[in-house]
PDB file of C-alpha atoms in Angstrom:
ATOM      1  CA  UNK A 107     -83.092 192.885 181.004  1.00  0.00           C
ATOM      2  CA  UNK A 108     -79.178 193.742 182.451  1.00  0.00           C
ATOM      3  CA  UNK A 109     -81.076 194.095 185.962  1.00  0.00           C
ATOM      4  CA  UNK A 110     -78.907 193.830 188.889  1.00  0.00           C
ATOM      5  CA  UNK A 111     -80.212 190.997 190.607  1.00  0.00           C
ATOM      6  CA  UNK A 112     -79.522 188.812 193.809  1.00  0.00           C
ATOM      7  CA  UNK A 113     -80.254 185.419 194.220  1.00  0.00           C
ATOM      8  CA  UNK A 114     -81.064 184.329 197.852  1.00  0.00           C
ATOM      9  CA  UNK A 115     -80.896 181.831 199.518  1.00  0.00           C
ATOM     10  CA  UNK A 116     -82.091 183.058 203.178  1.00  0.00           C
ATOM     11  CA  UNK A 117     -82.983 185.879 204.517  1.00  0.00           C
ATOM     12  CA  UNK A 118     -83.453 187.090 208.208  1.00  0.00           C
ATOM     13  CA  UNK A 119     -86.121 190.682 208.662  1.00  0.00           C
ATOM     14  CA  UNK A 120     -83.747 192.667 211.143  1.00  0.00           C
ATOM     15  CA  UNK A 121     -85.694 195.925 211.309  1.00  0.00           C
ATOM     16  CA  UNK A 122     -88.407 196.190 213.688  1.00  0.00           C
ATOM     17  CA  UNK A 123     -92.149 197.167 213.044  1.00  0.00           C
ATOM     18  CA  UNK A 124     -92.764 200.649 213.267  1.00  0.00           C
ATOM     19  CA  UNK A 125     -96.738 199.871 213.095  1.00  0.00           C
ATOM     20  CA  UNK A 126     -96.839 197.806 215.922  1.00  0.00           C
ATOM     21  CA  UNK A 127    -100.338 196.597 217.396  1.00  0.00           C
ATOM     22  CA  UNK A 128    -102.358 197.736 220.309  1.00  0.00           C
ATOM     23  CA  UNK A 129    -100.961 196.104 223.599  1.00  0.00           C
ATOM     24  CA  UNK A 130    -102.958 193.331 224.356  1.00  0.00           C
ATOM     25  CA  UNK A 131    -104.028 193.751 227.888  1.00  0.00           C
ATOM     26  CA  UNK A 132    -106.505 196.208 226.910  1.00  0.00           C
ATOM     27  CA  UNK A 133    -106.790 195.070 223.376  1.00  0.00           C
ATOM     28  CA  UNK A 134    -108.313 197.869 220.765  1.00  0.00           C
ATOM     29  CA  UNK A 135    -110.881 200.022 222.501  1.00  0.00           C
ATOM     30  CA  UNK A 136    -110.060 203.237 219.988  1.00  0.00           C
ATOM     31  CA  UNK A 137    -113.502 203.344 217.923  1.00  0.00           C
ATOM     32  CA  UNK A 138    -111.990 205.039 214.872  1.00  0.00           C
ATOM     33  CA  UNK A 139    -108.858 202.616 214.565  1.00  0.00           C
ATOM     34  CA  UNK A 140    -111.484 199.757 214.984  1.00  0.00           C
ATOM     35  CA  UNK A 141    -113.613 201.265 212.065  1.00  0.00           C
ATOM     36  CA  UNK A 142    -111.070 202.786 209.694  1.00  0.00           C
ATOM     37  CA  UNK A 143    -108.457 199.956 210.583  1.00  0.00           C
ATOM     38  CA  UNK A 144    -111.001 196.354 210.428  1.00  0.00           C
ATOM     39  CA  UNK A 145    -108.134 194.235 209.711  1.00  0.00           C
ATOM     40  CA  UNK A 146    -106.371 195.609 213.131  1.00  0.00           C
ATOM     41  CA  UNK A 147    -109.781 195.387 214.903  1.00  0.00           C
ATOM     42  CA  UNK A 148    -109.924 191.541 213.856  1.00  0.00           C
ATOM     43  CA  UNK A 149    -106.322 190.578 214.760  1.00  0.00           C
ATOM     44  CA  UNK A 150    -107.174 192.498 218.561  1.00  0.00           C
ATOM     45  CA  UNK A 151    -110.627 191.526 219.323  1.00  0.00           C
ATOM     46  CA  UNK A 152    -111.448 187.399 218.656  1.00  0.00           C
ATOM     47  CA  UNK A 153    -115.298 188.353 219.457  1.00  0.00           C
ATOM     48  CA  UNK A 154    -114.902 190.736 216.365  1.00  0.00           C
ATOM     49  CA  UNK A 155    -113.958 188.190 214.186  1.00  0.00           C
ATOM     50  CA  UNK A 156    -116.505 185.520 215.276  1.00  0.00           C
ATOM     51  CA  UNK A 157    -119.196 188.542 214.844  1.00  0.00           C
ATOM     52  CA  UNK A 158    -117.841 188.402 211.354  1.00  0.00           C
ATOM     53  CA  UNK A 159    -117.767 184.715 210.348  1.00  0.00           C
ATOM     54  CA  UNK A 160    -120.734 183.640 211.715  1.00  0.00           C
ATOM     55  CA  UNK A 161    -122.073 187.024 209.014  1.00  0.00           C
ATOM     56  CA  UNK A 162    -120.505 184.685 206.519  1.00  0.00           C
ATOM     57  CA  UNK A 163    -122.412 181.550 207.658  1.00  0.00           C
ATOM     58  CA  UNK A 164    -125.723 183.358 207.714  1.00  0.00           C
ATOM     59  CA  UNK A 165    -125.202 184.907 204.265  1.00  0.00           C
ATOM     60  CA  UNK A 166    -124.565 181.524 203.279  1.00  0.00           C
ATOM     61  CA  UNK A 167    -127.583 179.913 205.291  1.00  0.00           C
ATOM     62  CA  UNK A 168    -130.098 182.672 204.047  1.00  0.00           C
ATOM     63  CA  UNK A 169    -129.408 181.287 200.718  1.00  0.00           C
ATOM     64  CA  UNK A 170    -129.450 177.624 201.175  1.00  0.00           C
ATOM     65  CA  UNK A 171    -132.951 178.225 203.736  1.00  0.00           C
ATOM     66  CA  UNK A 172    -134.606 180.089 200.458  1.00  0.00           C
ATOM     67  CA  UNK A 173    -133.317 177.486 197.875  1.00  0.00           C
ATOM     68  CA  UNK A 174    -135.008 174.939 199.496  1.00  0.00           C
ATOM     69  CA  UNK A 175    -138.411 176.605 199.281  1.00  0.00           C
ATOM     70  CA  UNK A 176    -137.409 177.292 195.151  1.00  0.00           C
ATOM     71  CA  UNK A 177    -136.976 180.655 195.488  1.00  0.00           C
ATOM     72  CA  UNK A 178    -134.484 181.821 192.904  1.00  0.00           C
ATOM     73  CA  UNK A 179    -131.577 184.547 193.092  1.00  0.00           C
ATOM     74  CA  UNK A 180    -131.172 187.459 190.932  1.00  0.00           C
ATOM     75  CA  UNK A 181    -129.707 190.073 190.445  1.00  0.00           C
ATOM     76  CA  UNK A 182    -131.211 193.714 189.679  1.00  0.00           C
ATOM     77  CA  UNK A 183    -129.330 196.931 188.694  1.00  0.00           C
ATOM     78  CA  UNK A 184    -127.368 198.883 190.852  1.00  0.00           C
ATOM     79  CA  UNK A 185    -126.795 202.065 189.475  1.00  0.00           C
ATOM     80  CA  UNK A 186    -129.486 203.680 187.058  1.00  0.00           C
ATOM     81  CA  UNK A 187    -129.900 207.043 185.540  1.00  0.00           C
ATOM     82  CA  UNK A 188    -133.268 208.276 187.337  1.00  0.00           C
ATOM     83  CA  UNK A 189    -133.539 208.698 190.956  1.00  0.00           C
ATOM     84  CA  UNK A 190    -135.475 205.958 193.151  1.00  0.00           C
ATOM     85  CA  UNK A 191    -136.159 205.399 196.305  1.00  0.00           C
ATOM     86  CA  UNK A 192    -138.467 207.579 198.424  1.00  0.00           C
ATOM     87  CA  UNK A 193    -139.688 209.345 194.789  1.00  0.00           C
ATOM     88  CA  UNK A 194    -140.221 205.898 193.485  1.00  0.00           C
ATOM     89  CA  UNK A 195    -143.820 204.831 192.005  1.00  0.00           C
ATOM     90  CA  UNK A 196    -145.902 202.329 192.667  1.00  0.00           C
ATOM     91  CA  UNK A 197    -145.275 199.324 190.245  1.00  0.00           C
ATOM     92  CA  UNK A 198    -146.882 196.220 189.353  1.00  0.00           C
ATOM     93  CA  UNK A 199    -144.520 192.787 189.436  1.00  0.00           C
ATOM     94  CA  UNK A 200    -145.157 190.350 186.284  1.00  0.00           C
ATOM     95  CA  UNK A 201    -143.309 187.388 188.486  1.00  0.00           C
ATOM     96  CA  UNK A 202    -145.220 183.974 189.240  1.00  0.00           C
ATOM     97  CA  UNK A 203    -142.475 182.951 190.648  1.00  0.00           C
ATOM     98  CA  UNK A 204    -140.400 183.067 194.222  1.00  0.00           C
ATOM     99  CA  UNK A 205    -137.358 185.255 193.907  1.00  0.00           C
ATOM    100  CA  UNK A 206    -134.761 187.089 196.253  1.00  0.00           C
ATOM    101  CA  UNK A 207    -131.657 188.989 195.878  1.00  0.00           C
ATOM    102  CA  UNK A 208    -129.101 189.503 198.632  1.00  0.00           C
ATOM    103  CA  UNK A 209    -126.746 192.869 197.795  1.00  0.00           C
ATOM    104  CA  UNK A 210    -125.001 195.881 198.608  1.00  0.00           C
ATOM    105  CA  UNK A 211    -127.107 199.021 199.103  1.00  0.00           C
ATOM    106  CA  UNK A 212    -125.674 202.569 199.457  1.00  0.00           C
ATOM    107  CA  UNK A 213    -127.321 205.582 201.212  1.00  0.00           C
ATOM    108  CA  UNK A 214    -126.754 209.401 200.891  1.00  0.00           C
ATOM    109  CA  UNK A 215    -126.712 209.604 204.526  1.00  0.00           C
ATOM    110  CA  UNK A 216    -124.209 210.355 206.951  1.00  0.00           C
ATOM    111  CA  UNK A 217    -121.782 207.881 208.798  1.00  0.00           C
ATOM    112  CA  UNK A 218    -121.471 207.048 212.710  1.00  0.00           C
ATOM    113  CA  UNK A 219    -120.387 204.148 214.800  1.00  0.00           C
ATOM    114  CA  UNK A 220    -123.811 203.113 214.767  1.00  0.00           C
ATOM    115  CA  UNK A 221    -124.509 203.831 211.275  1.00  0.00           C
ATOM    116  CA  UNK A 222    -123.252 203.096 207.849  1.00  0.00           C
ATOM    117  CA  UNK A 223    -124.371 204.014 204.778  1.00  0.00           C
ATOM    118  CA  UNK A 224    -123.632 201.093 202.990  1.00  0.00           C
ATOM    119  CA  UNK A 225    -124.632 197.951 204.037  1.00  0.00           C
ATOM    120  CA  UNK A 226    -126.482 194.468 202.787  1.00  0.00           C
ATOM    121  CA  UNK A 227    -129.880 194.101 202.511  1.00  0.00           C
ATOM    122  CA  UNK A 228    -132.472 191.268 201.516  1.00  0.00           C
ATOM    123  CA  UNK A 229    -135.454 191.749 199.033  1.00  0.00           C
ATOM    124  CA  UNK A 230    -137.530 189.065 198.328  1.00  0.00           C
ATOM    125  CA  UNK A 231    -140.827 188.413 196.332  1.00  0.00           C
ATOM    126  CA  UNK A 232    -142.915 185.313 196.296  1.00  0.00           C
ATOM    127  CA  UNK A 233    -146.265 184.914 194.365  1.00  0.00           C
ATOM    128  CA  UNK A 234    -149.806 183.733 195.510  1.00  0.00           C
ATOM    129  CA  UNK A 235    -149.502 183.897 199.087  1.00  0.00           C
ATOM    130  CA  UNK A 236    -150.189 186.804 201.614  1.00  0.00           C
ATOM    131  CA  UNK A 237    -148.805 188.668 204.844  1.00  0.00           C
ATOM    132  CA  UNK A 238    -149.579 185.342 206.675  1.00  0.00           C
ATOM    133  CA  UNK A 239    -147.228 183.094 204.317  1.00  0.00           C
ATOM    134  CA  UNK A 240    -144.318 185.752 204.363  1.00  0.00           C
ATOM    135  CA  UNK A 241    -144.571 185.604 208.386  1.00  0.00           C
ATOM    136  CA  UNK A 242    -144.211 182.001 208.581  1.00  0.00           C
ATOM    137  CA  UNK A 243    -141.229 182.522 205.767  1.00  0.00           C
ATOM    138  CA  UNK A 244    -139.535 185.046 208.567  1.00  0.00           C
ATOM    139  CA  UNK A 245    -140.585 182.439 211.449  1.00  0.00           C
ATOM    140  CA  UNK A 246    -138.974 179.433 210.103  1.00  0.00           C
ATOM    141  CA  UNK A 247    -135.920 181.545 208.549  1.00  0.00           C
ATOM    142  CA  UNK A 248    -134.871 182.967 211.867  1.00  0.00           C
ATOM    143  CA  UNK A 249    -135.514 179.541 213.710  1.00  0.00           C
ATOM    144  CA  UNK A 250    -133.136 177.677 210.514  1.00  0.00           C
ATOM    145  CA  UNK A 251    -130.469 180.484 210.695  1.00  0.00           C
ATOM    146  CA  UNK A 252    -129.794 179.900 214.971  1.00  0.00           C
ATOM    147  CA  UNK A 253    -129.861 176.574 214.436  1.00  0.00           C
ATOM    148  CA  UNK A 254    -127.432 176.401 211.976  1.00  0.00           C
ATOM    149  CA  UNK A 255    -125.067 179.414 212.813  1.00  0.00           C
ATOM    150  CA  UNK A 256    -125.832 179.559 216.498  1.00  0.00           C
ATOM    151  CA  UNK A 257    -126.515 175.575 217.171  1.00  0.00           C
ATOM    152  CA  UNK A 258    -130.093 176.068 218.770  1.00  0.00           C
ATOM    153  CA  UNK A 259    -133.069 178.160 218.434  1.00  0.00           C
ATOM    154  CA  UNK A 260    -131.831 179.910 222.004  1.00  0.00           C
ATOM    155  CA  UNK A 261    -129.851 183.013 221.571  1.00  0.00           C
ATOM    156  CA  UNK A 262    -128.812 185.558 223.625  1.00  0.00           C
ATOM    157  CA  UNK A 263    -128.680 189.311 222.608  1.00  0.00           C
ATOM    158  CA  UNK A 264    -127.019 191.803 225.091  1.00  0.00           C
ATOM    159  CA  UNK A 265    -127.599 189.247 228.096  1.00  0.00           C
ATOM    160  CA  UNK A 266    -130.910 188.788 226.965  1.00  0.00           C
ATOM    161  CA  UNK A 267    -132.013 185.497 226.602  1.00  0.00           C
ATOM    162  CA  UNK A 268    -134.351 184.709 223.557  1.00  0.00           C
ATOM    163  CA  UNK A 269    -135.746 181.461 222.450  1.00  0.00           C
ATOM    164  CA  UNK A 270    -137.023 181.014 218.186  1.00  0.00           C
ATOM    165  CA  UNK A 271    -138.090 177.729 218.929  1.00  0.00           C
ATOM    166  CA  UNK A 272    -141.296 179.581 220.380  1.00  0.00           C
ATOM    167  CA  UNK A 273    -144.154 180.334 217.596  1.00  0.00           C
ATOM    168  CA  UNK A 274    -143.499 184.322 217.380  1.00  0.00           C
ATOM    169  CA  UNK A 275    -146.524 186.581 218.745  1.00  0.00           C
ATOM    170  CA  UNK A 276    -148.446 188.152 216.230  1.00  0.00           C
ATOM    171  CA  UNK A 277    -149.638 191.964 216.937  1.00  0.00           C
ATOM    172  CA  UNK A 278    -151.812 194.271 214.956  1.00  0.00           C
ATOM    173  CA  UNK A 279    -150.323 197.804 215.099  1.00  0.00           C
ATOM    174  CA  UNK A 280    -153.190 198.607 217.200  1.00  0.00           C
ATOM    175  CA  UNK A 281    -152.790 195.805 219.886  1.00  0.00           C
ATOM    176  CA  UNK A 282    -149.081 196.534 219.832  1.00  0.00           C
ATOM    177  CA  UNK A 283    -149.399 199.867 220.016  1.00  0.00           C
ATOM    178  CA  UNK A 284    -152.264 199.334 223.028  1.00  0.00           C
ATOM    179  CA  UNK A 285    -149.389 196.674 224.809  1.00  0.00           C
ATOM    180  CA  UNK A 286    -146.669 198.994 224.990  1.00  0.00           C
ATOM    181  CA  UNK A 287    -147.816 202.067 225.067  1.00  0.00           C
ATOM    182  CA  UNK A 288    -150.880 202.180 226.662  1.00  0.00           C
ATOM    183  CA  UNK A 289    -152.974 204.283 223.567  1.00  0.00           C
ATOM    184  CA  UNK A 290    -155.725 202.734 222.422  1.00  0.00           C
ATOM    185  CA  UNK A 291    -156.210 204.090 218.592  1.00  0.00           C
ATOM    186  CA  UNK A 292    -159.647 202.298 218.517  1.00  0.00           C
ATOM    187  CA  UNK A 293    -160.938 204.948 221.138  1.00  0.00           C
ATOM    188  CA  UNK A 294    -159.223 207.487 219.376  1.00  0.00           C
ATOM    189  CA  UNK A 295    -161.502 209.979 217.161  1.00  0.00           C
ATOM    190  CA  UNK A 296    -159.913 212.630 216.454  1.00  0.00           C
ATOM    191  CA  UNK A 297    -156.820 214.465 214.825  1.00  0.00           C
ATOM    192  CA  UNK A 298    -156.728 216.546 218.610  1.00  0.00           C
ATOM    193  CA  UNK A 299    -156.829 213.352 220.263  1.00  0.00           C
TER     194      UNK A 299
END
């Protein structure tokens, strides 16, 4: 194209970065670098980016835990021209099948450090079976996904120890509501009350 060009053969960077990283005594603790900046937040913090592999792994675990029971992925639309959600009507499903789909969902809401409008969620459907099959579905999912992204069914969350391998106790509203806070709706009669 009669473009001045240069052919090298080596070349040595002697400028210095002017975006250097955080020191790494301290490591990242600015909340909005971490959030706006991820990929500086996973080069700082290690715990950050095992928080995001093993996100990867469970992704990838969901899906191989609900192909084994033939459940099958798809894929619904996204974007459509009426408005859903907490205006949406009551429908009746035409599946006989087991299905799930794992995707992005977006919220008009506002955004935090503790909340984000967009995130992943999991739908799934399965026919012929009842609130006791889709516990035992959660159960076994939950006690599959430590064991294979955490290596045992005992996890700890915030220093608190939890073990899946347990069987999961199973509450009525009312009994859980009577456990922890102390109300009994079965004695309750009234709207005053």
């Amino acid at each position: 194209t009669g473009e001045k060009s240069v052919h090298v053969a080596e070349i040595t960077l002697l400028s210095k970065s002017l975006q250097i990283l955080p020191e790494k005594f301290h490591g990242l603790t600015y909340t909005d670098i971490r959030y706006r900046q991820r990929y500086v937040d996973l080069i700082m913090n290690p715990e950050v980016k095992d928080t995001f592999i093993k996100r990867s792994k469970i992704i990838k675990e969901i899906r191989n835990f609900l192909d084994g029971r033939d459940f099958m992925e798809v894929e619904t639309p996204m974007l459509v021209s009426n408005a859903g959600g907490a205006a949406a009507r009551p429908f009746e499903t035409h599946y006989n099948e087991r299905v799930y789909e794992i995707g992005r969902v977006f919220r008009n809401e506002g955004v935090d450090t503790r909340h984000n409008p967009e995130f992943t969620l999991m739908e799934l459907y399965q026919a012929y079976t009842d609130y006791e099959g889709m516990m035992e579905l959660t159960e076994s999912m939950f006690r599959y996904l430590a064991e294979k992204v955490c290596g045992s069914t005992l996890i700890s969350y915030n220093g608190t120890p939890i073990d899946l391998g347990k069987p999961f106790a199973r509450l009525t509203m009312i009994d859980a509501i009577k456990q922890y806070a102390g109300i009994d709706f079965d004695q309750v009669k009234t709207d005053e009350e």
